[in-house]
Each structure stands twice: as C-alpha cells, then as structure tokens.
CSV table of C-alpha atoms and ligand atoms in Angstrom, one decimal:
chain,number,residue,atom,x,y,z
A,24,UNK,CA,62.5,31.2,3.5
A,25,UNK,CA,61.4,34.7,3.8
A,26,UNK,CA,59.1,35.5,1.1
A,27,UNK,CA,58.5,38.9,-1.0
A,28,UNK,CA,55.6,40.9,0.5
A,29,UNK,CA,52.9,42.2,-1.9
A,30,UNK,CA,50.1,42.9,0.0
A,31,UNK,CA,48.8,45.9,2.0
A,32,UNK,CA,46.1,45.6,4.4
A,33,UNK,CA,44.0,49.2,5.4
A,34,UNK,CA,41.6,49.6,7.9
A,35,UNK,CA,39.0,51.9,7.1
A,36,UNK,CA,35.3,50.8,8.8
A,37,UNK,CA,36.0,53.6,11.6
A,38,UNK,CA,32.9,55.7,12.2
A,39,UNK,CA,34.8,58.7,12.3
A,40,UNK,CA,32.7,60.2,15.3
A,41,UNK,CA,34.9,62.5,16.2
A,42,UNK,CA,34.4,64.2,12.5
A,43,UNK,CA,30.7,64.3,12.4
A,44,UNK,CA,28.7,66.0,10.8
A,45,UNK,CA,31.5,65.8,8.2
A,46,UNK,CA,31.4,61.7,8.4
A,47,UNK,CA,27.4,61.5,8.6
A,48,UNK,CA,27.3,60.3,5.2
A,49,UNK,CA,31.2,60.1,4.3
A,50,UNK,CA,33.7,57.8,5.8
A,51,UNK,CA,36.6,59.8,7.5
A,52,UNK,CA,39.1,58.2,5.4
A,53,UNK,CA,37.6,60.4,2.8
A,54,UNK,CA,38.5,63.5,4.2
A,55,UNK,CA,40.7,65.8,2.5
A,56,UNK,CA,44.2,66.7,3.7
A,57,UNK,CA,44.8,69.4,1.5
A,58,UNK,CA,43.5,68.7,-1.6
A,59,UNK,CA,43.6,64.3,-1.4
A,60,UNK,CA,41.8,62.3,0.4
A,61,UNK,CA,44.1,60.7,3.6
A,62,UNK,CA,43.1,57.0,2.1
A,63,UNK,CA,45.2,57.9,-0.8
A,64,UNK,CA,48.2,59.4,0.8
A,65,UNK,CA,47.9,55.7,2.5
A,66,UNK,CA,47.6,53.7,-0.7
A,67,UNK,CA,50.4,55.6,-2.1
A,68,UNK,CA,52.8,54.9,0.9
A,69,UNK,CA,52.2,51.2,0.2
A,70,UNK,CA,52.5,51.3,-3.8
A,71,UNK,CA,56.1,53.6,-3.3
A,72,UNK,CA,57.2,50.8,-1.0
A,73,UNK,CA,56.6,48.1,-4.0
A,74,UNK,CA,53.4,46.7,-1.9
A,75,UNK,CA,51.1,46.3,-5.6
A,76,UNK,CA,47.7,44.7,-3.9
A,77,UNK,CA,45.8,46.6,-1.4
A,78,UNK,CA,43.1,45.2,0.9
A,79,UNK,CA,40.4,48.0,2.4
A,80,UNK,CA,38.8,46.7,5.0
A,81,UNK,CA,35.4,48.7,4.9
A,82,UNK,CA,32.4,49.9,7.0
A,83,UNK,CA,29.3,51.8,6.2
A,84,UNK,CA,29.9,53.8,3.3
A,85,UNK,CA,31.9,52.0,1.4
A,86,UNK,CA,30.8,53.2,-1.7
A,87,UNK,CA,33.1,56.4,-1.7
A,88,UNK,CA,36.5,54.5,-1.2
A,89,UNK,CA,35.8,52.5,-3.7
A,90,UNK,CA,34.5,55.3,-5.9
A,91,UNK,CA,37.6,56.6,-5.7
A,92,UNK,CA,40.2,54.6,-6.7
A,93,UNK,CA,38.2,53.1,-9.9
A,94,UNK,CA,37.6,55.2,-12.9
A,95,UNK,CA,35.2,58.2,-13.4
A,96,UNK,CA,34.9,58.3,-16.7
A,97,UNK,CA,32.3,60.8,-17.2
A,98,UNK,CA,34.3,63.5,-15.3
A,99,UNK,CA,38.0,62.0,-17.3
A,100,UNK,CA,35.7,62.5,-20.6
A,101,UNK,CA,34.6,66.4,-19.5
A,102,UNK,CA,38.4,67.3,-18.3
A,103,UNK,CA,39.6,65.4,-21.9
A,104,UNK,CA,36.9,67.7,-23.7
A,105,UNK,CA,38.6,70.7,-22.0
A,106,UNK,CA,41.9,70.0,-22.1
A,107,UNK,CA,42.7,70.0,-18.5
A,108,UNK,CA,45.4,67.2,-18.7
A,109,UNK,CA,46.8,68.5,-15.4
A,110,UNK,CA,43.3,67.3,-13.5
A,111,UNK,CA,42.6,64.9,-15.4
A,112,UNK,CA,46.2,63.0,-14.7
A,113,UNK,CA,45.0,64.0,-11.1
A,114,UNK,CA,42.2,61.9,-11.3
A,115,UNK,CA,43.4,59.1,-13.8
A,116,UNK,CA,46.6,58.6,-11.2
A,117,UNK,CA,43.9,56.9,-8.4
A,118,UNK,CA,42.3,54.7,-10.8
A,119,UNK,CA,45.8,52.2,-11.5
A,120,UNK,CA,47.5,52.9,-8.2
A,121,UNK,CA,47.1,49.2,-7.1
A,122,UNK,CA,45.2,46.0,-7.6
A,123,UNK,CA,42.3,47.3,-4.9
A,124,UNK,CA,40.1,44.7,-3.0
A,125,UNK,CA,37.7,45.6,-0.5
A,126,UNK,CA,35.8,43.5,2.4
A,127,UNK,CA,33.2,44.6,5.0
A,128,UNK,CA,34.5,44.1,8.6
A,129,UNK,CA,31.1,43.6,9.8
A,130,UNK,CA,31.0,44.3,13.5
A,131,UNK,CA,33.3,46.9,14.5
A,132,UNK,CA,35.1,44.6,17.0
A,133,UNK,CA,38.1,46.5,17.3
A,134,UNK,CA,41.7,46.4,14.9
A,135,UNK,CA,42.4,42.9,15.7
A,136,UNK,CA,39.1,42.1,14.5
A,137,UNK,CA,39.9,44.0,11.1
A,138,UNK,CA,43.0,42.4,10.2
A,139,UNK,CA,41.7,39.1,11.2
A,140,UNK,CA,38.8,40.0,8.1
A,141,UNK,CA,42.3,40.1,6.0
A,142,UNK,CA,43.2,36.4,6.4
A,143,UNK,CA,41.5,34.8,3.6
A,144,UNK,CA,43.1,37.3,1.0
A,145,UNK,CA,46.3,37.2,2.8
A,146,UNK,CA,47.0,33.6,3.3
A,147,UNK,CA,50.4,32.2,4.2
A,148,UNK,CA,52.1,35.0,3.8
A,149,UNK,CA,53.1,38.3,5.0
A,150,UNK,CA,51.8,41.6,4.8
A,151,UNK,CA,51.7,45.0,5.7
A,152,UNK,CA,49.0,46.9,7.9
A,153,UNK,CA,48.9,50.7,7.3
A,154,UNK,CA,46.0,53.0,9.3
A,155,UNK,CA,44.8,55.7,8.2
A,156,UNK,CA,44.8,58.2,10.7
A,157,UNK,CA,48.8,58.3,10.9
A,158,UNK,CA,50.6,59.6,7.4
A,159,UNK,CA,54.6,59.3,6.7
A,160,UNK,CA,55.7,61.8,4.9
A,161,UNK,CA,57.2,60.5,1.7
A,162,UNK,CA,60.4,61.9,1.9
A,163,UNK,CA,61.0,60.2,4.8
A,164,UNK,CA,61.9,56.2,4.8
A,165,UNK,CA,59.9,53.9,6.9
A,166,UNK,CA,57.7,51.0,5.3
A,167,UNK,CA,60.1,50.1,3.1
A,168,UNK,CA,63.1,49.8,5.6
A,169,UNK,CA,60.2,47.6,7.9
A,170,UNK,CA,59.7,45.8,4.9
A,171,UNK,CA,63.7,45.0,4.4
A,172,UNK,CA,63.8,44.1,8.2
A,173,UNK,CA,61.0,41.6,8.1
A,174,UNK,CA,62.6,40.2,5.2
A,175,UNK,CA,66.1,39.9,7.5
A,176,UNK,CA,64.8,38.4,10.5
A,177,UNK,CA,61.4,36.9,8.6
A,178,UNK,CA,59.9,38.1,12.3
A,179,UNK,CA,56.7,40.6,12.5
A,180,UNK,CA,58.0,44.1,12.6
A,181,UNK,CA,56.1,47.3,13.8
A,182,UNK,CA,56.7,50.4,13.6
A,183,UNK,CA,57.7,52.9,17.0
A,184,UNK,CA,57.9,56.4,17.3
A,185,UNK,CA,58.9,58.4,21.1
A,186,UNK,CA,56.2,60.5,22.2
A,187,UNK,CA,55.3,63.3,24.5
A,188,UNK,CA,54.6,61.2,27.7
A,189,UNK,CA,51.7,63.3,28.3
A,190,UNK,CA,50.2,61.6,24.8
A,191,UNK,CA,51.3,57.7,26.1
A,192,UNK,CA,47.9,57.2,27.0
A,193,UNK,CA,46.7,57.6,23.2
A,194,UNK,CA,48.8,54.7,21.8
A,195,UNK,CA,50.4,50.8,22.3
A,196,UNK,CA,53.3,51.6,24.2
A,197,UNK,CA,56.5,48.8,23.8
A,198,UNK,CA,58.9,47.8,26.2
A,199,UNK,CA,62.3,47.5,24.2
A,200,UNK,CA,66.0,45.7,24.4
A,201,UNK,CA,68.2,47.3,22.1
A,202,UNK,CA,69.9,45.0,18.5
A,203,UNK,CA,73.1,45.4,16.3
A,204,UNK,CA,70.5,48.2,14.4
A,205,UNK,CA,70.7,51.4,15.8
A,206,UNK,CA,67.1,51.8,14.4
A,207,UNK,CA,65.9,48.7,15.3
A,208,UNK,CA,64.8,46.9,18.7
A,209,UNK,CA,63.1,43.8,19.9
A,210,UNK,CA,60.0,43.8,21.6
A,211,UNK,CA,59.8,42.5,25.3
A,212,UNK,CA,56.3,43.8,26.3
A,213,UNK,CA,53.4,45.4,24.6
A,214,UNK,CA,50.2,47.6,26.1
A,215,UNK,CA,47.1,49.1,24.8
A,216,UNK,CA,46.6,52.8,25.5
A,217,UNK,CA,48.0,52.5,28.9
A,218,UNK,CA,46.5,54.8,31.8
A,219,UNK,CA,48.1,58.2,32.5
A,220,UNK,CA,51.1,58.2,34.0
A,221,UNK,CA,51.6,54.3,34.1
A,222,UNK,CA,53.2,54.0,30.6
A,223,UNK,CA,56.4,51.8,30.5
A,224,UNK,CA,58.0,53.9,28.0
A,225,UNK,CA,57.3,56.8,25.3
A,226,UNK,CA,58.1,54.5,22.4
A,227,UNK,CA,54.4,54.4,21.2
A,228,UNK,CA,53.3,51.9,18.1
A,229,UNK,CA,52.6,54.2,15.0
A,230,UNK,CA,50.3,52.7,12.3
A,231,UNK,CA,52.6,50.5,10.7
A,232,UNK,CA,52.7,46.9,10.7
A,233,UNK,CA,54.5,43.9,8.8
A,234,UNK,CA,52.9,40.7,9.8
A,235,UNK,CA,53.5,37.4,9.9
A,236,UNK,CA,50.6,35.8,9.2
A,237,UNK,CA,50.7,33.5,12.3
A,238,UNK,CA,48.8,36.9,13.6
A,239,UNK,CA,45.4,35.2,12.5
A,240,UNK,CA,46.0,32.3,14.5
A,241,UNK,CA,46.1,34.3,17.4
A,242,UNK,CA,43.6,37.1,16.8
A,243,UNK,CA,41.3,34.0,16.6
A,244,UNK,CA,41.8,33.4,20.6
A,245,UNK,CA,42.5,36.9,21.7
A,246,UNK,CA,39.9,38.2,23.8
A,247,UNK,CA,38.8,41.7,23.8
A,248,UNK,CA,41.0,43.8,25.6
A,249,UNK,CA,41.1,47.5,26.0
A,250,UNK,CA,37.5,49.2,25.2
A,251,UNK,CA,36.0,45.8,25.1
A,252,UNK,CA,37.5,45.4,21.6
A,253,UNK,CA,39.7,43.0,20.2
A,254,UNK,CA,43.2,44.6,20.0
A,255,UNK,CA,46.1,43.7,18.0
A,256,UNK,CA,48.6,45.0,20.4
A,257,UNK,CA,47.5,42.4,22.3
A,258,UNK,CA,47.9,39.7,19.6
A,259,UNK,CA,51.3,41.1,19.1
A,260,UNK,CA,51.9,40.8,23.2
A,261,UNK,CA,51.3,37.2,22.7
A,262,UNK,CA,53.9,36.9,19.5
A,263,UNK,CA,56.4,39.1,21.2
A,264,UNK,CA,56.3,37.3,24.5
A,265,UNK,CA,56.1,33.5,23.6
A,266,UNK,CA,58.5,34.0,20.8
A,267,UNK,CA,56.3,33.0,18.0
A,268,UNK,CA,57.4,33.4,14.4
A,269,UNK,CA,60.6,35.3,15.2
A,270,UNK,CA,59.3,37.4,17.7
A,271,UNK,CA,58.4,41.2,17.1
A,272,UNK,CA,60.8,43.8,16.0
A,273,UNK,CA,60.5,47.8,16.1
A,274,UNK,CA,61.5,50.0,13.7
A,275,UNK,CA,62.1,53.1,15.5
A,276,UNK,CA,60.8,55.7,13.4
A,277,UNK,CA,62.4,59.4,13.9
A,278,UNK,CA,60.9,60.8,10.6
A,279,UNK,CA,58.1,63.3,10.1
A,280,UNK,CA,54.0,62.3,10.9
A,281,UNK,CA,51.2,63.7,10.9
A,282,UNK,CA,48.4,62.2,13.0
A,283,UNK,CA,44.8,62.9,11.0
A,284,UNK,CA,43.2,60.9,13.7
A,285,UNK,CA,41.1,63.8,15.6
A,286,UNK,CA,40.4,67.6,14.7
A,287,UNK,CA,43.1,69.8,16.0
A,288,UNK,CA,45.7,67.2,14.7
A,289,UNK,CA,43.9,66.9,11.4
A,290,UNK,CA,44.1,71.0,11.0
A,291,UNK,CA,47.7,70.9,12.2
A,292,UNK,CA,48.6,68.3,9.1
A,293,UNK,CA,46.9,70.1,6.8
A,294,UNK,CA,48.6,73.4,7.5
A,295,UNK,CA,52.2,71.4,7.9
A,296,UNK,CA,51.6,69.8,4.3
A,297,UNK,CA,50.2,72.9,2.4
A,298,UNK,CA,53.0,74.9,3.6
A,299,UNK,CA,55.9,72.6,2.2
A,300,UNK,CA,53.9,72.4,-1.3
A,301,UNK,CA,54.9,74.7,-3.8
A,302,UNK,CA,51.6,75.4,-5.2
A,303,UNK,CA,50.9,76.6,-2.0
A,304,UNK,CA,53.7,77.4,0.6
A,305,UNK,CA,55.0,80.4,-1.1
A,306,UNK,CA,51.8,82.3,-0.4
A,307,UNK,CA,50.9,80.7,2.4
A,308,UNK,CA,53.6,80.7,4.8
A,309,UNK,CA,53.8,85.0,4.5
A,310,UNK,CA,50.4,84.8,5.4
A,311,UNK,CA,50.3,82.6,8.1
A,312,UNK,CA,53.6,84.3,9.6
A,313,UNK,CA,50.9,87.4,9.7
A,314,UNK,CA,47.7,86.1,10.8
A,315,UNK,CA,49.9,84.7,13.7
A,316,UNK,CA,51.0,87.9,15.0
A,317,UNK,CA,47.2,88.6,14.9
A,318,UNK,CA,47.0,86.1,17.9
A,319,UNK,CA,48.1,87.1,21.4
B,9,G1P,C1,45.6,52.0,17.1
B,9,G1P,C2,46.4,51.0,17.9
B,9,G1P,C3,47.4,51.6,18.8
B,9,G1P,C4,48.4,52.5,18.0
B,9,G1P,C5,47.5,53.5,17.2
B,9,G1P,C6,48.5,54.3,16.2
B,9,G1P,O1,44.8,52.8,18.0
B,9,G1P,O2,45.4,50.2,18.6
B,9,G1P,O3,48.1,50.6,19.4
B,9,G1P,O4,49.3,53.1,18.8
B,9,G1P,O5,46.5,52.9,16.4
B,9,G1P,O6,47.8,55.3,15.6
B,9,G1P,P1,43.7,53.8,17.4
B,9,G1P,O7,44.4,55.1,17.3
B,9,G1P,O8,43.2,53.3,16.2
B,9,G1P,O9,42.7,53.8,18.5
C-alpha cells in the first residue's frame, strides 16, 4: 500500500570550502541567492510539494539554519514598531514554513552517510531528499510529479536531468530503459562522478530523491565508494540492480536549474533569478544588456 509522503530530508553539514572565507563561520547553505538564503528556496520546494516536516541534517554551524527558520522576535517587534509589514511578512514567512527538525551528521562520511542519519525520524516510510546546491525553479514541476510517481509504482524515484557531456564527470550518471511515461524511465545502472570521457550517458542525477526507506538498510552495508565516502548512488546501484523495493525510477527533468554548488555557477543563478524578478529585472536587465557590450 503506497503511503502519503510527509517528510523532507536536507543535507546541509557540507563545509562549503569552495566558498571560504564566506563559509569560515557561516554554513554555505546560508548564502544568499539574491536576497534568500538557498536553504529556504529548498524548504520551500518541499512545503509547495505538500512535504510539511523537514529534516536538516547539520554540520558545524548549525546555529544559523536553525536561527532562521524559528522566530526573531526582537527584529518582528522593531519592523511591527515601524510599520514595515512588507519585511516583516518576509521574515515571519520562515518562521511556520514547516515542522523543522535538525540532527548533526557527525563525521562527514559522504551523502549516504547523511541520509542514513535520517532513519530514525523517517522510519517505515518514504521520503524525499532535496540538496541544496541544485534549485528548481518554482514554476516548473518536478518534486511533486516524483512524488505522484513514487506513489504509482511505490518504487524509489530520482530525479535526471541531460547534461553537457563535458560536465558528466560532476554527477551520478544513470543508465536508462525507456516506460509507458514519456518523462519517466527505469534505472538499469548507476555511477558516481564517472571519469572524463567514460560516462555511460549524459542523464546525470539532479538533487532530488524519493526513497524508499529500504535505503537505510543498505546504506548500512555500502562501503565507501567514490572519494572514500559513502555514496548513495551506490546504495541506489544496489536497489536498482537487485530489484529491491520496486526498483528505481527517473523522472527526467527538462525544466529550469540553477546549480549553487561552486562560484561561477552560484553568480550565474543569482543573475538568472534577479533578472526574472520584477523588483529587480526591469532595471537590471537594461543594465546588464550594457555592461555586456563593455566586454570584448
Ligand atoms: C551529489 C550526488 C551526485 C549528484 C549530485 C547532484 O554530488 O552524489 O550523484 O549528481 O549531488 O547535485 P555532490 O554534488 O554533492 O558532490
């Protein structure tokens, strides 16, 4: 009996190295993209796809994240006084976004090792797993249609997306046999940031995950793989290939991303974003169109 899934699990005990000095004291997920922290565009993904609890699995620095989406009531009290409603509901709208629960990973033993901190709040059933570093943009469907699939074929569904070849090396890339769904295919074969060149296809795994929780079973025995770390792609492998629980599904995603995950990417979301808002676009995008000509 497929069962309705409530629960959103977010891992955020990265050190964000490739951010410092910004993440010396900070964790990345804390970083704005344009004026929001990424966490939140996160947490917000899950609540719009009716996920209402929300798991952070946390580092160092926890204190931030969790900072954030409780009350501040000293700053609410000085907006109240001022009668700034329109930053104040800006900062009220974190506090109730979801029921939030936090646990430390401990050693940072890879993604596998994350969600396998998840399985005492999870239990018996299943549950999404959003990163950080890879935002959906809202308009465009794709938790809640992995959500509807899992329901469908109660399997564990993740979420693909084709990629510049040249970028294979940066992801999980799936082996796939086409179903019935034009946007959905079955997993035959799963590997973890494959060598240059030696990818088996460009549909690389995205951020998204809907889990059965038989995944804790087998993070348990999976050994580090790739970077000595223990990898959920290769916890998947193990699901996908032995058929466990249904087997694992792809949503193939054709929407629009924005990867947050290192510098030049995390500018390039920023600009993309601020120039579709219409606080911001409208002056923006004239100016940008001139400091480009600028450049030779
Ligand atoms: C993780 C996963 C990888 C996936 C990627 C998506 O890697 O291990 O399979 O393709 O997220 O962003 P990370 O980027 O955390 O190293």
């Amino acid at each position: 009996m497929a069962t309705k899934i409530t629960k959103a699990v977010i891992p955020a005990a990265g050190l964000g190295t490739r951010f410092l000095p910004a993440t010396k004291a900070m964790p990345k997920e804390m970083l704005p993209v344009v004026d929001k922290p990424a966490i939140q565009y996160v947490v917000e993904e899950a609540v719009n796809a009716g996920l209402t609890d929300v798991l952070m699995i946390t580092g160092r620095n926890k204190n931030a994240l969790e900072n954030h989406f409780d009350r501040m009531t000293e700053l609410e009290a000085t907006l109240e006084q001022k009668g700034d409603t329109d930053r104040l509901h800006k900062v009220e709208y974190s506090n109730d976004l979801a029921d939030m629960h936090y646990v430390r990973q401990g050693d940072p033993r890879g993604l596998g090792h994350a969600v396998l901190r998840a399985k005492m709040h999870v239990g018996q059933e299943p549950f999404a797993v959003l990163l950080g570093d890879d935002l959906i943009d809202e308009r465009d469907v794709l938790l809640s249609r992995m959500l509807e699939e899992q329901i469908s074929r109660n399997a564990t569904v993740i979420a693909l997306m084709e990629v510049d070849p040249a970028q294979s090396h940066m992801y999980g890339i799936a082996t796939v046999e086409a179903t019935d769904d034009d946007d959905v295919v079955r997993i035959t074969g799963l590997v973890e940031k494959p060598a240059q060149g030696t990818a088996p296809s460009n549909l690389a795994i995205i951020g998204r995950y809907v889990l059965r929780p038989e995944i804790f079973e087998i993070l348990e025995r999976t050994d580090p793989g790739k970077g000595g770390e223990i990898q959920l792609t290769d916890a998947l492998l193990e699901m996908a290939e032995s058929d466990i629980a249904g087997g694992v599904y792809g949503v193939v995603f054709r929407g629009r991303r924005y990867d947050t995950g290192d510098r030049l990417d995390y500018i390039k979301a920023i600009v993309q974003l601020a120039v579709e808002r219409d606080d911001l676009g409208p002056e923006l995008r004239p100016w940008l169109q001139q400091f480009s000509a600028t450049l030779d």
